[in-house]
Amino acid sequence: MNQVCYDSLNRQAEALLDGESNMIAAMANFSALINQALPELNWVGFYIKEGEQLVLGPFQGKVACARIPWGKGVCGVSAATDTSLRVDDVHQFEGHIACDSVSNAEMVIPLHSDGQVIAVLDIDSPRYNRFNMNDQLGLEKLVKTLEIALFA
């Protein structure tokens, strides 16, 4: 697997997001950037908090689940616990919601505004054990860049 240079990717994200205040537009380009930069992915996108559920936002990939209950599945648990989740085998994750049977590994990172979770970045891969700690730290930094661009 190719090693991703997250510092370079973060600089690209900063340039891409510079001056963009619309959350949907920023999320759309942000997901496209990650989808182009990271190998072995089959879905990258956002689920946005709406009441007690997450609703599908901008993404790159196949059709997806439109709504995820708060606290359910990898995305819902990540949002409810305000914790990044790196799952090596989604089929072993209790309560996993299978939107695409080809996805085998998943990384989910909460997005915040005013200290509250308002969305999650969801990234799926067909390869088991696709994400490592370097990916998690790099993607968390990228999400922080998105938060700063939109809400600072």
mmCIF file of N, CA, C and O in Angstrom, residues 38 102 106 112-113 143 148:
data_model
loop_
_atom_site.group_PDB
_atom_site.id
_atom_site.type_symbol
_atom_site.label_atom_id
_atom_site.label_comp_id
_atom_site.label_asym_id
_atom_site.label_seq_id
_atom_site.Cartn_x
_atom_site.Cartn_y
_atom_site.Cartn_z
ATOM 1 N N LEU A 38 -6.274 8.937 -1.281
ATOM 2 C CA LEU A 38 -6.041 7.702 -0.528
ATOM 3 C C LEU A 38 -6.369 6.476 -1.377
ATOM 4 O O LEU A 38 -7.439 6.420 -1.991
ATOM 5 N N VAL A 102 -19.498 -4.733 -0.051
ATOM 6 C CA VAL A 102 -18.095 -4.807 -0.463
ATOM 7 C C VAL A 102 -17.173 -4.174 0.580
ATOM 8 O O VAL A 102 -15.992 -4.471 0.638
ATOM 9 N N GLU A 106 -13.405 0.304 7.992
ATOM 10 C CA GLU A 106 -14.035 1.620 8.068
ATOM 11 C C GLU A 106 -13.296 2.521 9.049
ATOM 12 O O GLU A 106 -12.788 2.064 10.059
ATOM 13 N N HIS A 112 -16.901 18.777 14.397
ATOM 14 C CA HIS A 112 -17.471 19.598 15.474
ATOM 15 C C HIS A 112 -17.712 21.041 15.064
ATOM 16 O O HIS A 112 -16.966 21.587 14.262
ATOM 17 N N SER A 113 -18.712 21.628 15.705
ATOM 18 C CA SER A 113 -18.932 23.064 15.677
ATOM 19 C C SER A 113 -19.347 23.459 17.088
ATOM 20 O O SER A 113 -20.230 22.813 17.673
ATOM 21 N N VAL A 143 -9.709 16.654 9.356
ATOM 22 C CA VAL A 143 -11.038 17.064 9.824
ATOM 23 C C VAL A 143 -10.927 18.345 10.648
ATOM 24 O O VAL A 143 -11.771 19.238 10.549
ATOM 25 N N ILE A 148 -11.830 24.239 11.207
ATOM 26 C CA ILE A 148 -11.272 25.602 11.270
ATOM 27 C C ILE A 148 -11.744 26.422 10.080
ATOM 28 O O ILE A 148 -12.149 27.580 10.222
#
